[in-house]
Amino acid sequence: MFTYLLILIGSILVFSAVSHILYQKRSPSSMLSWIISVFFLPYIAVPLYFLLGIRKRESSRKKKFVTFHEIDQYRPYTLYDSHHALQNILKKNGIPPATKGNTYTLITDNTAAFHRLLKEIEQARQSIDICTYLFEFDKTTEIILDALSKKAKEGVRVRVLMDIVGSLGAYFHQKGFKALKDAGGEVAFFTPILKRPFQNYINLRNHRKIYLFDQHSLLSGGMNLSDAYMGEADGTKRWEDLLYYLKGPAVHYFYHIFYNDWVYATKKEKISDNPSKEEAYHGESIVQVVPSGPDIPTDALYESLLNAIYNAKKRIWIVTPYFVPDDNIVQALVIAQHKGVDVKLITPKSSDHLLADMGRSPYMRELDEIGADVMLYEGRMLHAKAILFDDVGGMVGSVNLDNRSLFLNYEVVAFVYSSHFIESLESWMNILMQNTTRGMKKPSKFREAMENMMKVFAPLL
C-alpha cells in the first residue's frame, strides 16, 4: 500500500511540474533539463523546480514590473537612432532610450573605487540609496557604515538594500546596522527566504549593484560591498572587478529601478521622489540603462546581446567570471568567428564555483576548437562583467554570461556608445590579456564525460 501511495504521489508531482514547465516560456534546453530531472528524481526535482525554477513574476501580488517615467528636464537629452539596431531592439522591448550629456568614468582599481564611494557618500546632501547583492561585516564595510551613519545624522535620507542570499551573514547579525538605524538610516533585505518561501520565488535573486547619491550621480558595476571587492591599499588580495561612475540624465533610470526594488522589499510605497533641482549636463557619454530580470516583461537584455553578436563586424571581446550561456549565444559566437570577427573570451582559470567551471568547459572548448581566442586569467578571481562590440560601444554591469544572470536574477547594465569609453575598456581588457594563458587543454576521458553530463544540466545552474 505504501509503495502504491509513493508511486501515486510521484506521478502527481511529475504531472504538475511537467505541465508547469511546458506552460512557462523558457528555452528548449532549459525545458529538457528540468523534465529529465523531474522524471528521474521527482521527489527532489519537483520541490526544487517550484522553489527555484520559475522565471517571471506571475501575478499582481508579486513584484511589479519596473516602469520608467519621463521627466521634462531630461527630455532634451534623450536620443534615439532608428538606424541603430541595438537601440531598436531595446526600444521595442520597452527599455528607455539612450541619453546624451552623461559623464562616465571606468574605475578598475579596488582602492580607487573604495575612495570614490566614500567621496560620493561625503558629498551627498539629500539622499543615498544603496542596492547590493553581497554585504559582509568587515573592515571595509565598517568604514562605509560609519560614513553612512554620519550622513544620516546630518539629515540625509539613507537607504540600504541587500539581497538576503548574498548577504545572509548580515541578515542574521543585524546588530552591525544599529548605529545606522539609530541615526535614521533604513536597512532592508530583498525577499526573505523564511517568509512564505513558496510564494517569494527564492531563486530570483537581486544581483544589482546600484549606489545612488542625490539621484544625480551613481556608482555601479560588479563590485559588492566587502573587503574582497574594495578597500584600502593594505596588501589585501582582492578580486579583479569593475566599478563605474556616472553622472547625468541616465542616473534617473537607475533610481526607478532602485525604487521599484525598495518598494517590493519593504512594502512601503509612496510617490516616487523626483530630482529636486535642475541641472545642465555637459558630459560626453551616450548611455543606455538596461535592467533585466523577473520585473522586466521581456528578455530585452538577452535579445540585445544576441543582436549585438550577430551584427558585429570587427570584434566581440567578452570578460565574464562565469561562462555558461545558452545554445543561442554559443551559436551566435560561432557564426561571428566564422565570419572573421575577432571573438575573445576572458574568464578566470578557476572561478569560485566548481560547478560553473565544469559547466562552462564544453562551451569554451567549442569556441577554442573553431579558433576563437579563449583566455584563462591567471591572476586573482576575475569578477568583472564587460563586453566590447566593434568600435560602436560596450556593456558594463552586474550580469554574468550565464543562464542565471540572463534569465533568473534581477540585473542591470549600462550600454555606452562613446569613443573614450571604448578606449578605456579596450585598454583595461588588454592589460588583463597580459596575464592569461590561451586555449583549452585536452581533458581526460573521465573529465570530458563529467563535463558533457554537466552540459545537460547547465541551464539549471
Coordinates of C-alpha atoms in Angstrom, one line a residue:
M1 CA 0.0 0.0 0.0
F2 CA 2.8 2.4 0.9
T3 CA 4.6 1.6 -2.4
Y4 CA 1.4 2.4 -4.4
L5 CA 1.0 5.6 -2.4
L6 CA 4.6 6.7 -3.3
I7 CA 4.0 5.9 -7.0
L8 CA 0.7 7.9 -6.9
I9 CA 2.4 10.9 -5.2
G10 CA 5.3 10.7 -7.6
S11 CA 3.1 10.7 -10.6
I12 CA 1.1 13.7 -9.4
L13 CA 4.4 15.6 -8.7
V14 CA 5.7 14.7 -12.2
F15 CA 2.5 15.7 -13.9
S16 CA 2.2 19.0 -12.1
A17 CA 5.8 20.0 -12.7
V18 CA 5.9 19.0 -16.3
S19 CA 2.6 20.8 -17.0
H20 CA 4.0 24.0 -15.5
I21 CA 7.4 23.6 -17.3
L22 CA 5.6 23.3 -20.7
Y23 CA 3.4 26.3 -19.8
Q24 CA 6.4 28.5 -18.9
K25 CA 8.3 30.5 -21.5
R26 CA 11.8 29.0 -21.5
S27 CA 14.5 27.7 -23.9
P28 CA 14.2 24.1 -25.1
S29 CA 17.5 23.2 -23.4
S30 CA 16.2 24.5 -20.0
M31 CA 12.9 22.8 -20.5
L32 CA 14.6 19.5 -21.3
S33 CA 17.0 19.7 -18.3
W34 CA 14.1 20.2 -15.9
I35 CA 12.0 17.5 -17.4
I36 CA 14.9 15.0 -17.2
S37 CA 15.5 15.9 -13.6
V38 CA 11.8 15.7 -12.7
F39 CA 11.4 12.2 -14.3
F40 CA 14.5 10.7 -12.7
L41 CA 14.3 12.4 -9.3
P42 CA 10.7 13.5 -8.8
Y43 CA 10.8 13.8 -5.0
I44 CA 13.8 16.1 -5.2
A45 CA 13.5 17.9 -8.5
V46 CA 9.8 18.8 -8.3
P47 CA 10.1 20.8 -5.0
L48 CA 13.3 22.4 -6.3
Y49 CA 11.5 23.4 -9.5
F50 CA 8.7 25.2 -7.8
L51 CA 11.2 26.8 -5.4
L52 CA 14.0 27.6 -7.9
G53 CA 12.8 27.1 -11.5
I54 CA 10.2 29.8 -12.1
R55 CA 11.4 32.8 -14.1
K56 CA 8.9 35.6 -14.4
R57 CA 6.5 37.1 -11.8
E58 CA 3.1 35.7 -12.4
S59 CA 0.5 37.9 -10.6
S60 CA -0.1 41.3 -9.3
R61 CA 0.7 40.1 -5.7
K62 CA 4.3 39.7 -6.8
K63 CA 6.9 42.3 -7.6
K64 CA 5.6 44.9 -10.0
F65 CA 7.3 45.4 -13.4
V66 CA 9.8 48.3 -13.4
T67 CA 8.2 51.4 -15.1
F68 CA 10.1 54.5 -16.2
H69 CA 8.5 58.0 -16.1
E70 CA 10.0 60.7 -18.3
I71 CA 10.8 63.9 -16.5
D72 CA 10.7 67.2 -18.5
Q73 CA 14.2 68.3 -17.6
Y74 CA 15.6 65.1 -19.2
R75 CA 13.7 65.2 -22.5
P76 CA 16.4 67.4 -24.2
Y77 CA 19.0 64.7 -23.5
T78 CA 17.0 61.8 -25.0
L79 CA 18.5 60.2 -28.1
Y80 CA 17.1 57.6 -30.5
D81 CA 18.7 56.5 -33.7
S82 CA 16.3 54.5 -35.8
H83 CA 19.2 53.1 -37.8
H84 CA 20.9 51.7 -34.6
A85 CA 20.0 48.0 -34.5
L86 CA 20.7 47.7 -30.7
Q87 CA 18.6 50.7 -29.8
N88 CA 15.8 49.4 -32.0
I89 CA 15.7 46.1 -30.2
L90 CA 15.7 47.8 -26.8
K91 CA 13.0 50.3 -27.7
K92 CA 10.7 47.5 -28.9
N93 CA 11.2 45.8 -25.6
G94 CA 10.2 48.9 -23.6
I95 CA 13.7 49.9 -22.5
P96 CA 14.2 53.7 -22.0
P97 CA 16.2 55.4 -24.8
A98 CA 19.8 56.4 -24.6
T99 CA 20.7 59.8 -23.2
K100 CA 23.5 62.2 -24.0
G101 CA 25.3 64.6 -21.6
N102 CA 26.5 61.9 -19.3
T103 CA 29.8 61.8 -17.5
Y104 CA 31.1 58.2 -17.4
T105 CA 34.3 57.1 -15.8
L106 CA 35.5 53.5 -15.6
I107 CA 37.2 52.5 -12.3
T108 CA 39.4 49.4 -12.5
D109 CA 41.3 49.8 -9.2
N110 CA 39.7 48.5 -6.0
T111 CA 41.2 51.1 -3.7
A112 CA 40.2 53.9 -6.1
A113 CA 36.7 52.5 -6.2
F114 CA 36.6 52.5 -2.3
H115 CA 37.7 56.1 -2.1
R116 CA 35.3 57.2 -4.8
L117 CA 32.4 55.6 -2.9
L118 CA 33.4 57.4 0.3
K119 CA 33.8 60.7 -1.6
E120 CA 30.3 60.3 -3.0
I121 CA 28.8 59.5 0.4
E122 CA 30.5 62.5 1.9
Q123 CA 29.3 64.9 -0.9
A124 CA 25.6 63.7 -0.7
R125 CA 23.3 66.3 0.6
Q126 CA 19.8 64.8 0.2
S127 CA 19.8 61.1 -0.3
I128 CA 21.9 58.0 -0.5
D129 CA 20.4 54.8 -2.0
I130 CA 22.4 51.6 -2.0
C131 CA 21.5 48.3 -3.5
T132 CA 24.0 45.4 -3.4
Y133 CA 23.9 41.6 -3.7
L134 CA 26.6 40.9 -1.1
F135 CA 27.3 42.8 2.1
E136 CA 29.8 41.5 4.7
F137 CA 30.7 43.0 8.0
D138 CA 34.5 43.6 7.8
K139 CA 37.0 46.5 8.0
T140 CA 35.9 48.0 4.6
T141 CA 32.2 48.0 5.4
E142 CA 32.8 49.2 8.9
I143 CA 34.2 52.4 7.4
I144 CA 31.3 52.6 4.9
L145 CA 28.7 52.2 7.6
D146 CA 30.4 54.9 9.7
A147 CA 30.2 57.3 6.8
L148 CA 26.6 56.4 6.1
S149 CA 25.7 56.8 9.8
K150 CA 27.3 60.3 9.8
K151 CA 25.3 61.4 6.8
A152 CA 22.0 60.0 8.3
K153 CA 22.7 62.1 11.4
E154 CA 23.1 65.1 9.2
G155 CA 19.5 64.6 7.9
V156 CA 20.4 62.8 4.6
R157 CA 18.0 60.0 3.8
V158 CA 20.0 56.8 3.7
R159 CA 18.5 53.5 2.4
V160 CA 20.5 50.3 2.2
L161 CA 19.0 47.3 0.3
M162 CA 20.8 43.9 0.3
D163 CA 19.9 40.5 -1.2
I164 CA 19.3 38.1 1.6
V165 CA 21.1 35.2 -0.1
G166 CA 24.2 37.2 -1.0
S167 CA 24.1 38.9 2.4
L168 CA 23.0 36.0 4.6
G169 CA 25.5 36.7 7.3
A170 CA 24.5 40.3 7.6
Y171 CA 20.8 39.2 7.7
F172 CA 21.4 37.0 10.8
H173 CA 23.7 39.6 12.5
Q174 CA 21.9 42.9 12.0
K175 CA 23.4 44.4 15.2
G176 CA 26.0 45.8 12.9
F177 CA 23.5 48.1 11.4
K178 CA 22.4 49.5 14.8
A179 CA 24.3 52.8 14.6
L180 CA 23.0 53.5 11.1
K181 CA 19.4 52.7 12.1
D182 CA 19.7 54.8 15.3
A183 CA 20.9 57.7 13.1
G184 CA 17.7 57.4 11.0
G185 CA 19.0 55.2 8.2
E186 CA 16.9 52.4 6.7
V187 CA 18.0 48.8 6.1
A188 CA 16.1 46.2 4.1
F189 CA 16.7 42.7 2.7
F190 CA 15.4 41.5 -0.7
T191 CA 13.0 38.6 -0.5
P192 CA 13.4 37.0 2.9
I193 CA 13.7 33.2 2.4
L194 CA 11.9 32.2 5.6
K195 CA 8.7 34.1 4.9
R196 CA 6.4 32.4 2.5
P197 CA 9.2 30.7 0.6
F198 CA 6.9 29.1 -2.0
Q199 CA 5.4 32.5 -2.8
N200 CA 8.6 34.5 -2.8
Y201 CA 10.5 32.6 -5.5
I202 CA 13.7 32.4 -3.6
N203 CA 15.7 31.5 -6.7
L204 CA 15.1 35.0 -8.2
R205 CA 17.9 37.0 -6.5
N206 CA 18.6 40.7 -6.7
H207 CA 22.1 40.8 -8.2
R208 CA 22.1 44.5 -9.0
K209 CA 24.7 46.9 -7.7
I210 CA 23.3 50.5 -7.5
Y211 CA 25.0 53.1 -5.4
L212 CA 23.0 56.4 -5.9
F213 CA 23.7 59.8 -4.5
D214 CA 21.2 62.7 -4.5
Q215 CA 19.7 60.9 -7.6
H216 CA 22.3 62.8 -9.7
S217 CA 25.4 60.6 -9.5
L218 CA 25.9 56.9 -9.3
L219 CA 28.4 54.1 -8.9
S220 CA 27.6 50.7 -10.4
G221 CA 29.2 47.7 -12.0
G222 CA 30.2 44.3 -10.5
M223 CA 31.7 45.3 -7.1
N224 CA 29.8 44.3 -4.0
L225 CA 30.3 45.8 -0.5
S226 CA 33.0 43.8 1.2
D227 CA 36.8 43.8 1.7
A228 CA 37.1 41.1 -1.1
Y229 CA 36.0 43.8 -3.7
M230 CA 37.2 47.2 -2.4
G231 CA 39.2 48.8 0.4
E232 CA 42.4 50.5 1.5
A233 CA 45.7 49.5 -0.2
D234 CA 46.8 47.3 2.8
G235 CA 48.0 44.3 0.9
T236 CA 44.7 42.5 0.8
K237 CA 44.4 40.3 -2.3
R238 CA 41.1 41.4 -3.7
W239 CA 39.1 40.1 -6.7
E240 CA 39.6 41.8 -10.1
D241 CA 36.5 43.8 -10.8
L242 CA 35.0 46.9 -12.3
L243 CA 33.0 49.9 -11.0
Y244 CA 32.0 52.9 -12.9
Y245 CA 31.0 56.5 -12.0
L246 CA 28.0 58.0 -13.8
K247 CA 26.6 61.5 -13.6
G248 CA 23.9 62.7 -15.9
P249 CA 20.3 62.0 -17.1
A250 CA 20.9 58.2 -17.3
V251 CA 21.1 58.2 -13.5
H252 CA 17.4 58.9 -13.4
Y253 CA 16.6 55.4 -14.8
F254 CA 18.7 53.8 -12.2
Y255 CA 16.7 55.5 -9.5
H256 CA 13.4 54.0 -10.9
I257 CA 15.0 50.5 -10.7
F258 CA 16.2 51.0 -7.2
Y259 CA 12.8 52.5 -6.1
N260 CA 10.9 49.5 -7.5
D261 CA 13.2 47.1 -5.7
W262 CA 12.9 49.1 -2.4
V263 CA 9.1 49.2 -2.5
Y264 CA 9.0 45.4 -3.1
A265 CA 11.4 44.6 -0.3
T266 CA 9.8 47.0 2.3
K267 CA 6.2 47.1 1.2
K268 CA 6.4 50.9 1.7
E269 CA 5.1 52.6 -1.3
K270 CA 4.8 56.3 -1.8
I271 CA 5.0 58.7 -4.7
S272 CA 8.5 58.2 -6.2
D273 CA 10.8 61.1 -5.5
N274 CA 12.0 63.3 -8.4
P275 CA 15.2 65.2 -8.5
S276 CA 14.8 68.4 -6.6
K277 CA 17.0 70.6 -8.8
E278 CA 17.5 71.2 -12.4
E279 CA 21.0 70.8 -13.8
A280 CA 22.6 71.2 -17.2
Y281 CA 24.6 68.2 -18.2
H282 CA 27.6 68.5 -20.5
G283 CA 29.2 65.1 -20.3
E284 CA 30.5 63.4 -23.5
S285 CA 29.0 59.9 -23.0
I286 CA 25.8 58.4 -24.5
V287 CA 24.5 55.9 -22.1
Q288 CA 21.5 53.5 -22.2
V289 CA 20.4 51.8 -18.9
V290 CA 19.1 48.2 -19.4
P291 CA 17.6 46.3 -16.5
S292 CA 16.7 42.6 -16.7
G293 CA 15.0 40.0 -14.6
P294 CA 11.6 38.9 -13.5
D295 CA 10.4 42.5 -13.1
I296 CA 11.0 43.2 -16.9
P297 CA 8.2 41.8 -19.1
T298 CA 10.6 40.6 -21.9
D299 CA 14.2 39.3 -22.2
A300 CA 15.4 42.6 -23.5
L301 CA 19.0 42.3 -22.4
Y302 CA 19.3 38.8 -23.8
E303 CA 17.8 39.8 -27.1
S304 CA 20.1 42.9 -27.3
L305 CA 23.2 40.8 -26.6
L306 CA 22.3 38.2 -29.3
N307 CA 21.6 41.1 -31.7
A308 CA 24.9 42.8 -31.0
I309 CA 26.8 39.5 -31.5
Y310 CA 25.1 38.8 -34.9
N311 CA 25.7 42.4 -36.1
A312 CA 29.4 42.6 -35.0
K313 CA 31.8 43.1 -37.9
K314 CA 35.2 43.6 -36.2
R315 CA 35.3 42.2 -32.7
I316 CA 33.4 40.8 -29.7
W317 CA 35.5 40.9 -26.6
I318 CA 33.9 39.3 -23.5
V319 CA 35.0 39.4 -19.9
T320 CA 32.9 37.3 -17.5
P321 CA 33.6 35.3 -14.4
Y322 CA 31.1 32.6 -15.3
F323 CA 30.5 31.5 -18.9
V324 CA 27.6 29.1 -19.0
P325 CA 25.4 30.5 -21.9
D326 CA 22.6 29.0 -23.7
D327 CA 22.9 27.4 -27.1
N328 CA 21.8 30.5 -29.0
I329 CA 24.6 32.7 -27.7
V330 CA 27.2 30.0 -28.3
Q331 CA 25.9 29.5 -31.9
A332 CA 26.0 33.3 -32.5
L333 CA 29.6 33.5 -31.3
V334 CA 30.5 30.5 -33.6
I335 CA 28.9 32.3 -36.6
A336 CA 30.7 35.5 -35.7
Q337 CA 34.1 33.7 -35.6
H338 CA 33.3 32.0 -38.9
K339 CA 32.6 35.5 -40.4
G340 CA 36.0 36.7 -39.4
V341 CA 35.0 38.6 -36.3
D342 CA 37.7 38.7 -33.6
V343 CA 36.0 36.8 -30.8
K344 CA 37.8 36.9 -27.4
L345 CA 36.7 35.4 -24.2
I346 CA 38.5 36.3 -20.9
T347 CA 37.4 34.3 -17.9
P348 CA 39.1 33.1 -14.7
K349 CA 41.3 30.0 -14.9
S350 CA 39.4 28.8 -11.9
S351 CA 36.4 30.6 -10.5
D352 CA 34.9 30.4 -7.0
H353 CA 32.2 27.9 -8.3
L354 CA 33.4 24.4 -9.2
L355 CA 30.0 23.5 -10.8
A356 CA 30.1 26.6 -13.0
D357 CA 33.7 25.7 -14.1
M358 CA 32.6 22.2 -15.0
G359 CA 29.5 23.5 -16.9
R360 CA 31.4 26.1 -18.9
S361 CA 34.2 23.9 -20.3
P362 CA 32.2 22.3 -23.2
Y363 CA 31.2 25.7 -24.4
M364 CA 34.7 27.1 -24.1
R365 CA 36.2 24.1 -25.9
E366 CA 33.7 24.5 -28.7
L367 CA 34.9 28.1 -29.2
D368 CA 38.5 27.2 -28.8
E369 CA 38.3 24.5 -31.5
I370 CA 37.0 26.9 -34.1
G371 CA 39.7 29.4 -33.5
A372 CA 38.1 31.9 -31.1
D373 CA 40.6 33.4 -28.6
V374 CA 39.8 31.7 -25.3
M375 CA 41.9 33.2 -22.5
L376 CA 42.1 32.0 -18.9
Y377 CA 43.0 34.7 -16.4
E378 CA 45.9 33.7 -14.1
G379 CA 45.5 36.5 -11.5
R380 CA 43.1 36.9 -8.7
M381 CA 39.5 35.9 -9.1
L382 CA 38.2 37.8 -12.1
H383 CA 34.7 39.0 -11.2
A384 CA 34.2 41.8 -13.8
K385 CA 31.5 41.7 -16.4
A386 CA 32.0 43.6 -19.6
I387 CA 31.6 43.2 -23.4
L388 CA 33.1 45.3 -26.2
F389 CA 31.3 45.4 -29.6
D390 CA 33.4 46.6 -32.6
D391 CA 34.1 50.3 -32.1
V392 CA 30.4 51.0 -31.6
G393 CA 30.1 50.6 -27.8
G394 CA 30.2 48.3 -24.9
M395 CA 28.4 47.0 -21.9
V396 CA 29.4 47.0 -18.2
G397 CA 27.2 45.9 -15.3
S398 CA 26.2 43.1 -13.0
V399 CA 25.2 40.5 -15.5
N400 CA 27.3 37.3 -16.0
L401 CA 27.2 35.5 -19.3
D402 CA 25.3 32.5 -17.8
N403 CA 21.7 31.3 -17.6
R404 CA 21.2 32.5 -14.1
S405 CA 22.1 36.1 -14.8
L406 CA 20.4 36.3 -18.2
F407 CA 17.1 34.6 -17.2
L408 CA 16.7 34.5 -13.4
N409 CA 18.4 37.2 -11.5
Y410 CA 17.5 40.9 -11.2
E411 CA 20.3 42.6 -13.1
V412 CA 21.2 46.0 -14.5
V413 CA 23.8 47.1 -17.1
A414 CA 24.8 50.2 -19.0
F415 CA 25.4 50.3 -22.7
V416 CA 27.8 53.1 -23.5
Y417 CA 28.2 54.4 -27.0
S418 CA 31.2 56.8 -26.7
S419 CA 34.8 56.6 -28.1
H420 CA 36.5 57.4 -24.8
F421 CA 34.6 54.6 -23.1
I422 CA 35.6 52.2 -25.8
E423 CA 39.2 53.2 -25.5
S424 CA 39.3 52.8 -21.7
L425 CA 37.5 49.5 -21.8
E426 CA 39.8 48.2 -24.5
S427 CA 42.9 49.3 -22.6
W428 CA 41.7 47.5 -19.4
M429 CA 41.0 44.4 -21.4
N430 CA 44.4 44.4 -23.0
I431 CA 46.0 44.6 -19.5
L432 CA 44.0 41.5 -18.5
M433 CA 45.2 39.7 -21.6
Q434 CA 48.8 40.1 -20.5
N435 CA 48.1 37.8 -17.5
T436 CA 46.3 34.9 -19.3
T437 CA 47.0 31.6 -20.9
R438 CA 45.4 30.8 -24.2
G439 CA 43.4 27.8 -25.2
M440 CA 41.9 24.8 -23.5
K441 CA 43.9 21.7 -22.6
K442 CA 42.6 18.3 -23.7
P443 CA 40.6 16.8 -20.8
S444 CA 40.8 13.3 -19.5
K445 CA 38.1 10.9 -20.6
F446 CA 36.6 11.0 -17.2
R447 CA 36.5 14.8 -17.0
E448 CA 35.2 15.0 -20.6
A449 CA 32.3 12.7 -19.6
M450 CA 31.6 14.8 -16.4
E451 CA 31.7 18.0 -18.4
N452 CA 29.2 16.6 -21.0
M453 CA 27.0 15.5 -18.2
M454 CA 27.1 18.9 -16.7
K455 CA 26.2 20.5 -20.0
V456 CA 22.9 18.7 -19.9
F457 CA 22.1 20.3 -16.6
A458 CA 23.9 23.7 -17.3
P459 CA 20.5 25.5 -17.8
L460 CA 19.7 24.7 -14.1
L461 CA 22.9 26.3 -12.8

